[in-house]
Short mmCIF file of C-alpha atoms in Angstrom, two decimals:
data_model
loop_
_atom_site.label_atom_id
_atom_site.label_comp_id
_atom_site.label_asym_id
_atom_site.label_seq_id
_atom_site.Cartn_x
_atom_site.Cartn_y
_atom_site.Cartn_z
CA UNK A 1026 21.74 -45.51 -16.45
CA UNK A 1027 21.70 -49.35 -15.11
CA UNK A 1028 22.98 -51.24 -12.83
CA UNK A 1029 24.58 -53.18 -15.43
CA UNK A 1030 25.41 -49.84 -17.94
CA UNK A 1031 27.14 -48.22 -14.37
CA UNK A 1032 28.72 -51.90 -13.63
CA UNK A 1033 30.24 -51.72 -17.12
CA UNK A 1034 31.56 -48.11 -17.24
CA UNK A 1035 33.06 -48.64 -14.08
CA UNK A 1036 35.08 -51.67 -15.20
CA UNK A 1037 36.14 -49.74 -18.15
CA UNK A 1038 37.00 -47.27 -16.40
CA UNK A 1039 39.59 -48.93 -14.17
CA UNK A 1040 42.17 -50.54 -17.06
CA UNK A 1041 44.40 -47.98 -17.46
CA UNK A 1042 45.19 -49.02 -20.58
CA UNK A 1043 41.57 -48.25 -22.22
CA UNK A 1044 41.48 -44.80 -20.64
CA UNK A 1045 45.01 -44.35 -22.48
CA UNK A 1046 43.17 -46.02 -26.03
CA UNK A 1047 40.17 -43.62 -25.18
CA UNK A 1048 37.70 -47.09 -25.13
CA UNK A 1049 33.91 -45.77 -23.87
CA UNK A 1050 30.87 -48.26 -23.26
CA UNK A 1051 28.47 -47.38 -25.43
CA UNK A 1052 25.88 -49.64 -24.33
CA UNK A 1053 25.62 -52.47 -21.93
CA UNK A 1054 22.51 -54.34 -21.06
CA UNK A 1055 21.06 -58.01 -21.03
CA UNK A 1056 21.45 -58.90 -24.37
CA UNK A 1057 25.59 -57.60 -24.11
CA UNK A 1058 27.82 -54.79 -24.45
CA UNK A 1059 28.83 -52.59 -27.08
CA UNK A 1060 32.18 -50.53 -26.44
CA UNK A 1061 33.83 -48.04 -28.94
CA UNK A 1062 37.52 -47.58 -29.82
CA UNK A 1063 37.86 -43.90 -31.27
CA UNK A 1064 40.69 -44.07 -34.30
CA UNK A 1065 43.97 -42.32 -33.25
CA UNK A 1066 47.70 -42.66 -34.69
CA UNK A 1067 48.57 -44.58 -31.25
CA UNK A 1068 47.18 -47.53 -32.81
CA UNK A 1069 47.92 -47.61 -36.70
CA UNK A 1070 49.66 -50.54 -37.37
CA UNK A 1071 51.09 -49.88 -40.72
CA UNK A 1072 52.61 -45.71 -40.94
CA UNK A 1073 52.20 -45.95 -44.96
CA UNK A 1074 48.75 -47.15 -44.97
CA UNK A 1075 46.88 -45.80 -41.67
CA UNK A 1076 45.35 -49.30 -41.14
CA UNK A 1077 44.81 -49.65 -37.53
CA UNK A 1078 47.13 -52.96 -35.71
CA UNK A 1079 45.99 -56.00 -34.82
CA UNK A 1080 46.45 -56.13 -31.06
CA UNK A 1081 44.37 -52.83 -31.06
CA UNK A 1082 41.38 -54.92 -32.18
CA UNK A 1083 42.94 -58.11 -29.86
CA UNK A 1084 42.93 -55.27 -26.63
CA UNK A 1085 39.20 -54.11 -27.66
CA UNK A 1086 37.66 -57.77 -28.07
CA UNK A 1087 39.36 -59.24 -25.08
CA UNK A 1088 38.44 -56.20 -23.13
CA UNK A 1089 34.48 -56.46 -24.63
CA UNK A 1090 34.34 -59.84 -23.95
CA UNK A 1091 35.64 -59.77 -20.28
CA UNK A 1092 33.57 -56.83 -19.15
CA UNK A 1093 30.64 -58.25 -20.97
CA UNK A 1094 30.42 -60.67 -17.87
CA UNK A 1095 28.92 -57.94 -15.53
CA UNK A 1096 26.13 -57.94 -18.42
CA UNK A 1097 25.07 -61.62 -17.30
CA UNK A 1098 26.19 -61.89 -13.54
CA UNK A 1099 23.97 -61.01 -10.79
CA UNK A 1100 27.64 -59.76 -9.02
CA UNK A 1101 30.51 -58.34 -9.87
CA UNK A 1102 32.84 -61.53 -10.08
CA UNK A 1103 36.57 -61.85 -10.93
CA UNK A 1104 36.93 -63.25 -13.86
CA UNK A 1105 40.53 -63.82 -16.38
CA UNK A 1106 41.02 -64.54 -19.84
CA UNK A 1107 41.08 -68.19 -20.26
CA UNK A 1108 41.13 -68.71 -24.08
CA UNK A 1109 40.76 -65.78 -26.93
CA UNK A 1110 40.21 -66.53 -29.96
CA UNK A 1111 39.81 -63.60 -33.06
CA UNK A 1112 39.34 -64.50 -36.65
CA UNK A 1113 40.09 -61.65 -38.22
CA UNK A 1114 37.71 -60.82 -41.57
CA UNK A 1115 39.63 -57.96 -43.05
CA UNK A 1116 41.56 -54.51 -42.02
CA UNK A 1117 39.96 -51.61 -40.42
CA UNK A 1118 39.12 -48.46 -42.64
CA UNK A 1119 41.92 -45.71 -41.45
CA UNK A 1120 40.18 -42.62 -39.59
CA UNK A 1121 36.94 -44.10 -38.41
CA UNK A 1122 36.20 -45.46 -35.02
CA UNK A 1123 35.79 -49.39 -34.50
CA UNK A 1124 33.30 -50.92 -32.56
CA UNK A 1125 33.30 -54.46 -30.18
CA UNK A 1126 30.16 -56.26 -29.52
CA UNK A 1127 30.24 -59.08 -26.89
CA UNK A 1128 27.75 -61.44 -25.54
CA UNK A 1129 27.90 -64.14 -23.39
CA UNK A 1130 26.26 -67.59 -24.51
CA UNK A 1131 27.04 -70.08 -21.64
CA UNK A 1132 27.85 -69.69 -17.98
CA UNK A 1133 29.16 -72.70 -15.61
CA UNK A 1134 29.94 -72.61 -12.10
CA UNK A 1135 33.60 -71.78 -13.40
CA UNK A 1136 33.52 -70.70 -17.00
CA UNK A 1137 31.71 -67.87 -18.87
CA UNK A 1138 31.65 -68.12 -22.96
CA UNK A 1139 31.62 -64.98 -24.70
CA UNK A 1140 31.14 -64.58 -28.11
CA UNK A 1141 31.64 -61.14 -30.27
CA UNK A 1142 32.44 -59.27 -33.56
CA UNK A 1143 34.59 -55.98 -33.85
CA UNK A 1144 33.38 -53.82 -37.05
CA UNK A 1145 33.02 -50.20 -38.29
CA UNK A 1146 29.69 -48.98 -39.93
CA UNK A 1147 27.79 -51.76 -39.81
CA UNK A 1148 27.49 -55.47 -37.91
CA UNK A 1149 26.86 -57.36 -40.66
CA UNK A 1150 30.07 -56.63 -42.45
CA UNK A 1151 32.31 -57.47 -39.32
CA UNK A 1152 36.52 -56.81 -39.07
CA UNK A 1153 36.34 -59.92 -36.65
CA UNK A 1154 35.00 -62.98 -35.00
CA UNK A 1155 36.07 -63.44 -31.45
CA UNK A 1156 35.22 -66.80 -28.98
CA UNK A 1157 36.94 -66.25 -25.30
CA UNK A 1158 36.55 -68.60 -22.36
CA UNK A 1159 36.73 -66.57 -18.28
CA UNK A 1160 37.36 -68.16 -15.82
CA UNK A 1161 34.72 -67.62 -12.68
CA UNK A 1162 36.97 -66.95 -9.48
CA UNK A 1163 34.22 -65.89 -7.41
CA UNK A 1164 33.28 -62.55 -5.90
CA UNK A 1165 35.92 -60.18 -5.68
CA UNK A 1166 36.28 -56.48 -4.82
CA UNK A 1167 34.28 -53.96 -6.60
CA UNK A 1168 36.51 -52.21 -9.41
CA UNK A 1169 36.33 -48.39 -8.31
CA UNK A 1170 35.45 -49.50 -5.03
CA UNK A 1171 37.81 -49.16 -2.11
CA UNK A 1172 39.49 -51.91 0.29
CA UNK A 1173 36.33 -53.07 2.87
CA UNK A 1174 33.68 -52.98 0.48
CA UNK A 1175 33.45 -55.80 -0.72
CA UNK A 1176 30.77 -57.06 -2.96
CA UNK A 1177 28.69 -59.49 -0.41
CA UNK A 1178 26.27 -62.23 -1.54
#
């Protein structure tokens, strides 16, 4: 595994709320990240229909996008949501998995730009678009690393 694949997993694996969605990175590298969110009834939107919510697909690209930042950064670096935004292309097939790609396209001494798609079986056929905007706060603690070790530069 990379640095930037063990960087990634170890992000993931700190928001709570993606262990509880049962997100996994399945691949993380230069060129961006690729995470997975596995289908379950926890996030079916519409009971009659199975089609997954919206805000489960808002939670995966936001997520993508943020962690997609340890992809491009030399450092770990804390870095918040700025500005999201998801076009969304159509709904999610019931029962199959969805994926997030994110990349990021620009980096400033204070903003990252991420760009990304969610889809299902195939990346040219995407569920959504997503733009977001993180802020660059500067080094910060490690996740998954205890208090006094701090990532130094």
């Amino acid at each position: 595994m990379t640095s930037i694949e063990e960087r990634a997993h170890r992000f993931l694996s700190i928001l709570r709320h993606c262990q509880v969605l049962g997100m996994t990175v399945e691949q993380a590298d230069e060129n961006g990240l690729l995470l997975k969110l596995p289908f379950s009834e926890a996030i079916v939107g519409n009971p009659y229909t199975g089609v997954v919510h919206g805000g489960a697909i808002t939670t995966l690209m936001d997520t993508c996008c943020g962690i997609s930042t340890v992809c491009y950064l030399p450092e770990f670096e804390i870095c918040p949501t700025l500005d999201l935004r998801i076009d969304y292309m159509h709904p999610a097939e019931p029962g199959k998995p969805i994926y997030g790609f994110a990349e990021c396209y620009r980096m400033t001494s204070t903003v990252i730009f991420t760009r990304g798609i969610a889809f299902q079986d195939s990346r040219e056929r995407p569920l959504a678009h997503v733009v977001g905007a993180f802020m660059r706060m500067g080094k910060g603690m490690m996740p998954g690393k205890p208090a006094g070790e701090a990532t130094h530069g």
